[in-house]
mmCIF file of the C-alpha atoms, coordinates in Angstrom:
data_MODEL
# 
_entry.id   MODEL 
# 
loop_
_atom_site.group_PDB 
_atom_site.id 
_atom_site.type_symbol 
_atom_site.label_atom_id 
_atom_site.label_alt_id 
_atom_site.label_comp_id 
_atom_site.label_asym_id 
_atom_site.label_entity_id 
_atom_site.label_seq_id 
_atom_site.pdbx_PDB_ins_code 
_atom_site.Cartn_x 
_atom_site.Cartn_y 
_atom_site.Cartn_z 
_atom_site.occupancy 
_atom_site.B_iso_or_equiv 
_atom_site.pdbx_formal_charge 
_atom_site.auth_seq_id 
_atom_site.auth_comp_id 
_atom_site.auth_asym_id 
_atom_site.auth_atom_id 
_atom_site.pdbx_PDB_model_num 
ATOM 1   C CA . MET A 1 1   ? 37.012 77.275 78.031  1.00 0.00 ? 1   MET A CA 1 
ATOM 2   C CA . ASN A 1 2   ? 38.017 76.155 81.824  1.00 0.00 ? 2   ASN A CA 1 
ATOM 3   C CA . GLU A 1 3   ? 35.632 73.375 83.717  1.00 0.00 ? 3   GLU A CA 1 
ATOM 4   C CA . ALA A 1 4   ? 34.018 74.682 86.371  1.00 0.00 ? 4   ALA A CA 1 
ATOM 5   C CA . LYS A 1 5   ? 34.497 72.634 89.361  1.00 0.00 ? 5   LYS A CA 1 
ATOM 6   C CA . ALA A 1 6   ? 32.312 70.893 91.303  1.00 0.00 ? 6   ALA A CA 1 
ATOM 7   C CA . LYS A 1 7   ? 32.310 72.331 94.772  1.00 0.00 ? 7   LYS A CA 1 
ATOM 8   C CA . PRO A 1 8   ? 30.751 70.461 97.857  1.00 0.00 ? 8   PRO A CA 1 
ATOM 9   C CA . ILE A 1 9   ? 27.269 71.883 99.303  1.00 0.00 ? 9   ILE A CA 1 
ATOM 10  C CA . HIS A 1 10  ? 26.739 71.608 102.899 1.00 0.00 ? 10  HIS A CA 1 
ATOM 11  C CA . SER A 1 11  ? 23.452 72.548 102.826 1.00 0.00 ? 11  SER A CA 1 
ATOM 12  C CA . PHE A 1 12  ? 20.902 74.525 100.812 1.00 0.00 ? 12  PHE A CA 1 
ATOM 13  C CA . ARG A 1 13  ? 21.627 77.982 101.609 1.00 0.00 ? 13  ARG A CA 1 
ATOM 14  C CA . ASP A 1 14  ? 25.372 77.664 100.917 1.00 0.00 ? 14  ASP A CA 1 
ATOM 15  C CA . PRO A 1 15  ? 26.594 80.373 99.218  1.00 0.00 ? 15  PRO A CA 1 
ATOM 16  C CA . ALA A 1 16  ? 27.440 78.698 96.518  1.00 0.00 ? 16  ALA A CA 1 
ATOM 17  C CA . LEU A 1 17  ? 24.341 77.632 94.947  1.00 0.00 ? 17  LEU A CA 1 
ATOM 18  C CA . ALA A 1 18  ? 23.657 81.967 94.295  1.00 0.00 ? 18  ALA A CA 1 
ATOM 19  C CA . THR A 1 19  ? 25.325 81.732 91.451  1.00 0.00 ? 19  THR A CA 1 
ATOM 20  C CA . GLY A 1 20  ? 23.302 78.786 89.791  1.00 0.00 ? 20  GLY A CA 1 
ATOM 21  C CA . ILE A 1 21  ? 26.325 77.007 88.620  1.00 0.00 ? 21  ILE A CA 1 
ATOM 22  C CA . PRO A 1 22  ? 25.978 73.372 90.611  1.00 0.00 ? 22  PRO A CA 1 
ATOM 23  C CA . ILE A 1 23  ? 22.236 73.702 89.193  1.00 0.00 ? 23  ILE A CA 1 
ATOM 24  C CA . LEU A 1 24  ? 23.298 73.753 85.841  1.00 0.00 ? 24  LEU A CA 1 
ATOM 25  C CA . GLN A 1 25  ? 26.129 71.228 87.065  1.00 0.00 ? 25  GLN A CA 1 
ATOM 26  C CA . LEU A 1 26  ? 23.879 68.853 88.159  1.00 0.00 ? 26  LEU A CA 1 
ATOM 27  C CA . LEU A 1 27  ? 21.466 68.885 85.599  1.00 0.00 ? 27  LEU A CA 1 
ATOM 28  C CA . GLU A 1 28  ? 23.827 68.088 82.926  1.00 0.00 ? 28  GLU A CA 1 
ATOM 29  C CA . HIS A 1 29  ? 24.964 65.186 85.220  1.00 0.00 ? 29  HIS A CA 1 
ATOM 30  C CA . ILE A 1 30  ? 21.129 64.491 84.768  1.00 0.00 ? 30  ILE A CA 1 
ATOM 31  C CA . LYS A 1 31  ? 20.400 65.028 81.388  1.00 0.00 ? 31  LYS A CA 1 
ATOM 32  C CA . PRO A 1 32  ? 23.763 65.404 79.168  1.00 0.00 ? 32  PRO A CA 1 
ATOM 33  C CA . ASN A 1 33  ? 24.078 68.140 76.454  1.00 0.00 ? 33  ASN A CA 1 
ATOM 34  C CA . SER A 1 34  ? 20.948 69.686 77.860  1.00 0.00 ? 34  SER A CA 1 
ATOM 35  C CA . THR A 1 35  ? 22.713 73.297 78.560  1.00 0.00 ? 35  THR A CA 1 
ATOM 36  C CA . ASN A 1 36  ? 25.192 74.718 76.541  1.00 0.00 ? 36  ASN A CA 1 
ATOM 37  C CA . LYS A 1 37  ? 28.067 75.214 78.456  1.00 0.00 ? 37  LYS A CA 1 
ATOM 38  C CA . GLU A 1 38  ? 29.526 78.175 76.674  1.00 0.00 ? 38  GLU A CA 1 
ATOM 39  C CA . ILE A 1 39  ? 27.775 80.415 78.403  1.00 0.00 ? 39  ILE A CA 1 
ATOM 40  C CA . TRP A 1 40  ? 28.046 79.745 81.792  1.00 0.00 ? 40  TRP A CA 1 
ATOM 41  C CA . LEU A 1 41  ? 31.495 78.942 82.040  1.00 0.00 ? 41  LEU A CA 1 
ATOM 42  C CA . GLY A 1 42  ? 32.360 82.274 80.011  1.00 0.00 ? 42  GLY A CA 1 
ATOM 43  C CA . ASN A 1 43  ? 33.771 85.005 82.633  1.00 0.00 ? 43  ASN A CA 1 
ATOM 44  C CA . ASN A 1 44  ? 31.501 87.837 81.647  1.00 0.00 ? 44  ASN A CA 1 
ATOM 45  C CA . VAL A 1 45  ? 28.357 86.292 82.236  1.00 0.00 ? 45  VAL A CA 1 
ATOM 46  C CA . ASP A 1 46  ? 26.880 87.442 85.380  1.00 0.00 ? 46  ASP A CA 1 
ATOM 47  C CA . ASP A 1 47  ? 25.186 86.380 88.169  1.00 0.00 ? 47  ASP A CA 1 
ATOM 48  C CA . ALA A 1 48  ? 21.863 86.848 87.554  1.00 0.00 ? 48  ALA A CA 1 
ATOM 49  C CA . SER A 1 49  ? 21.835 85.952 84.064  1.00 0.00 ? 49  SER A CA 1 
ATOM 50  C CA . ILE A 1 50  ? 23.493 82.129 84.865  1.00 0.00 ? 50  ILE A CA 1 
ATOM 51  C CA . ARG A 1 51  ? 20.191 81.670 87.959  1.00 0.00 ? 51  ARG A CA 1 
ATOM 52  C CA . GLN A 1 52  ? 17.741 82.273 84.849  1.00 0.00 ? 52  GLN A CA 1 
ATOM 53  C CA . TYR A 1 53  ? 19.119 80.544 82.754  1.00 0.00 ? 53  TYR A CA 1 
ATOM 54  C CA . ALA A 1 54  ? 19.245 77.611 85.589  1.00 0.00 ? 54  ALA A CA 1 
ATOM 55  C CA . ILE A 1 55  ? 16.032 77.571 85.459  1.00 0.00 ? 55  ILE A CA 1 
ATOM 56  C CA . SER A 1 56  ? 15.068 77.313 82.004  1.00 0.00 ? 56  SER A CA 1 
ATOM 57  C CA . CYS A 1 57  ? 17.677 74.865 81.664  1.00 0.00 ? 57  CYS A CA 1 
ATOM 58  C CA . CYS A 1 58  ? 15.527 73.030 83.878  1.00 0.00 ? 58  CYS A CA 1 
ATOM 59  C CA . HIS A 1 59  ? 12.688 73.946 82.274  1.00 0.00 ? 59  HIS A CA 1 
ATOM 60  C CA . LYS A 1 60  ? 13.924 73.032 78.907  1.00 0.00 ? 60  LYS A CA 1 
ATOM 61  C CA . ALA A 1 61  ? 15.065 69.425 80.406  1.00 0.00 ? 61  ALA A CA 1 
ATOM 62  C CA . GLY A 1 62  ? 11.230 69.045 81.367  1.00 0.00 ? 62  GLY A CA 1 
ATOM 63  C CA . ALA A 1 63  ? 11.757 69.526 85.000  1.00 0.00 ? 63  ALA A CA 1 
ATOM 64  C CA . ARG A 1 64  ? 8.577  71.554 87.401  1.00 0.00 ? 64  ARG A CA 1 
ATOM 65  C CA . VAL A 1 65  ? 10.456 74.333 88.633  1.00 0.00 ? 65  VAL A CA 1 
ATOM 66  C CA . PHE A 1 66  ? 8.635  76.691 90.850  1.00 0.00 ? 66  PHE A CA 1 
ATOM 67  C CA . THR A 1 67  ? 11.573 78.188 92.258  1.00 0.00 ? 67  THR A CA 1 
ATOM 68  C CA . LEU A 1 68  ? 12.828 81.721 90.789  1.00 0.00 ? 68  LEU A CA 1 
ATOM 69  C CA . PRO A 1 69  ? 16.413 83.641 90.206  1.00 0.00 ? 69  PRO A CA 1 
ATOM 70  C CA . GLU A 1 70  ? 15.337 85.420 92.979  1.00 0.00 ? 70  GLU A CA 1 
ATOM 71  C CA . HIS A 1 71  ? 15.090 81.899 96.009  1.00 0.00 ? 71  HIS A CA 1 
ATOM 72  C CA . LEU A 1 72  ? 18.732 81.442 94.550  1.00 0.00 ? 72  LEU A CA 1 
ATOM 73  C CA . GLU A 1 73  ? 19.816 84.646 95.359  1.00 0.00 ? 73  GLU A CA 1 
ATOM 74  C CA . GLU A 1 74  ? 18.446 85.019 98.479  1.00 0.00 ? 74  GLU A CA 1 
ATOM 75  C CA . LEU A 1 75  ? 19.802 81.409 99.112  1.00 0.00 ? 75  LEU A CA 1 
ATOM 76  C CA . ASN A 1 76  ? 16.014 80.889 100.264 1.00 0.00 ? 76  ASN A CA 1 
ATOM 77  C CA . GLY A 1 77  ? 16.360 76.655 101.394 1.00 0.00 ? 77  GLY A CA 1 
ATOM 78  C CA . LYS A 1 78  ? 13.442 75.649 100.922 1.00 0.00 ? 78  LYS A CA 1 
ATOM 79  C CA . MET A 1 79  ? 12.617 76.961 97.507  1.00 0.00 ? 79  MET A CA 1 
ATOM 80  C CA . ILE A 1 80  ? 15.744 75.365 96.314  1.00 0.00 ? 80  ILE A CA 1 
ATOM 81  C CA . LEU A 1 81  ? 14.714 72.323 98.052  1.00 0.00 ? 81  LEU A CA 1 
ATOM 82  C CA . THR A 1 82  ? 11.828 72.278 95.878  1.00 0.00 ? 82  THR A CA 1 
ATOM 83  C CA . LEU A 1 83  ? 13.979 72.882 92.685  1.00 0.00 ? 83  LEU A CA 1 
ATOM 84  C CA . PHE A 1 84  ? 16.492 69.494 93.857  1.00 0.00 ? 84  PHE A CA 1 
ATOM 85  C CA . ALA A 1 85  ? 13.137 67.928 94.235  1.00 0.00 ? 85  ALA A CA 1 
ATOM 86  C CA . SER A 1 86  ? 12.204 68.662 90.865  1.00 0.00 ? 86  SER A CA 1 
ATOM 87  C CA . LEU A 1 87  ? 15.250 67.260 89.565  1.00 0.00 ? 87  LEU A CA 1 
ATOM 88  C CA . GLN A 1 88  ? 15.070 64.536 91.518  1.00 0.00 ? 88  GLN A CA 1 
ATOM 89  C CA . LEU A 1 89  ? 12.004 63.773 89.881  1.00 0.00 ? 89  LEU A CA 1 
ATOM 90  C CA . LEU A 1 90  ? 12.904 64.344 86.681  1.00 0.00 ? 90  LEU A CA 1 
ATOM 91  C CA . TYR A 1 91  ? 16.092 61.477 86.632  1.00 0.00 ? 91  TYR A CA 1 
ATOM 92  C CA . TYR A 1 92  ? 13.964 59.515 88.006  1.00 0.00 ? 92  TYR A CA 1 
ATOM 93  C CA . ASN A 1 93  ? 11.448 59.863 84.885  1.00 0.00 ? 93  ASN A CA 1 
ATOM 94  C CA . LEU A 1 94  ? 14.356 59.821 82.845  1.00 0.00 ? 94  LEU A CA 1 
ATOM 95  C CA . LYS A 1 95  ? 15.930 56.532 84.505  1.00 0.00 ? 95  LYS A CA 1 
ATOM 96  C CA . GLN A 1 96  ? 12.130 54.650 84.169  1.00 0.00 ? 96  GLN A CA 1 
ATOM 97  C CA . LYS A 1 97  ? 11.949 55.712 80.521  1.00 0.00 ? 97  LYS A CA 1 
ATOM 98  C CA . ALA A 1 98  ? 15.053 54.501 78.828  1.00 0.00 ? 98  ALA A CA 1 
ATOM 99  C CA . GLU A 1 99  ? 14.171 51.329 81.251  1.00 0.00 ? 99  GLU A CA 1 
ATOM 100 C CA . ASN A 1 100 ? 10.641 50.631 79.435  1.00 0.00 ? 100 ASN A CA 1 
ATOM 101 C CA . LYS A 1 101 ? 12.873 50.965 76.607  1.00 0.00 ? 101 LYS A CA 1 
ATOM 102 C CA . HIS A 1 102 ? 14.974 48.976 76.642  1.00 0.00 ? 102 HIS A CA 1 
ATOM 103 C CA . ASN A 1 103 ? 12.339 45.948 77.654  1.00 0.00 ? 103 ASN A CA 1 
ATOM 104 C CA . ARG A 1 104 ? 10.443 47.250 75.089  1.00 0.00 ? 104 ARG A CA 1 
ATOM 105 C CA . THR A 1 105 ? 13.484 46.859 72.528  1.00 0.00 ? 105 THR A CA 1 
ATOM 106 C CA . LYS A 1 106 ? 13.831 43.208 74.652  1.00 0.00 ? 106 LYS A CA 1 
ATOM 107 C CA . ASN A 1 107 ? 10.184 41.975 74.582  1.00 0.00 ? 107 ASN A CA 1 
ATOM 108 C CA . THR A 1 108 ? 9.431  42.440 70.629  1.00 0.00 ? 108 THR A CA 1 
ATOM 109 C CA . GLU A 1 109 ? 13.008 40.271 70.690  1.00 0.00 ? 109 GLU A CA 1 
ATOM 110 C CA . LEU A 1 110 ? 10.709 37.528 72.730  1.00 0.00 ? 110 LEU A CA 1 
ATOM 111 C CA . LYS A 1 111 ? 8.674  38.254 70.477  1.00 0.00 ? 111 LYS A CA 1 
ATOM 112 C CA . TRP A 1 112 ? 9.815  37.227 67.764  1.00 0.00 ? 112 TRP A CA 1 
ATOM 113 C CA . LEU A 1 113 ? 11.668 34.137 68.558  1.00 0.00 ? 113 LEU A CA 1 
ATOM 114 C CA . LYS A 1 114 ? 8.447  33.199 70.256  1.00 0.00 ? 114 LYS A CA 1 
ATOM 115 C CA . LEU A 1 115 ? 6.629  33.848 66.602  1.00 0.00 ? 115 LEU A CA 1 
ATOM 116 C CA . ASN A 1 116 ? 9.904  31.007 65.237  1.00 0.00 ? 116 ASN A CA 1 
ATOM 117 C CA . ASP A 1 117 ? 9.848  29.025 66.995  1.00 0.00 ? 117 ASP A CA 1 
ATOM 118 C CA . ASP A 1 118 ? 6.041  28.547 67.426  1.00 0.00 ? 118 ASP A CA 1 
ATOM 119 C CA . ASN A 1 119 ? 6.492  28.395 62.984  1.00 0.00 ? 119 ASN A CA 1 
ATOM 120 C CA . LYS A 1 120 ? 9.177  25.346 63.731  1.00 0.00 ? 120 LYS A CA 1 
ATOM 121 C CA . ILE A 1 121 ? 6.840  24.004 65.056  1.00 0.00 ? 121 ILE A CA 1 
ATOM 122 C CA . ASN A 1 122 ? 3.184  23.247 63.101  1.00 0.00 ? 122 ASN A CA 1 
ATOM 123 C CA . GLY A 1 123 ? 5.729  23.337 60.091  1.00 0.00 ? 123 GLY A CA 1 
ATOM 124 C CA . THR A 1 124 ? 4.701  26.142 58.271  1.00 0.00 ? 124 THR A CA 1 
ATOM 125 C CA . GLU A 1 125 ? 9.012  26.937 58.046  1.00 0.00 ? 125 GLU A CA 1 
# 
């Protein structure tokens, strides 16, 4: 199975977007293992199926997507822009969630340290 090569996108009406593969590649960078690469890297898959799969994977990953596969096929720049904005928001939310989880773990460790120090001061240890 060959890896799909990332090609630069020059606008939201770039013909490469009509395949849906750049969206799947971006989603894989935002949320790894959110797609099945065997499906969209296979040689026997048509573009319509890949476009539908890309939109479905974006939904499944948690993005609010209003773009339809037909918008990708027609290279509707405004709807493709909303898709990328939705993926950007998904990235931001996942990043915030990870930071909050890290901070909660850190705060819990600090509370335990503080409790241990208070016990030493009060002579209960």
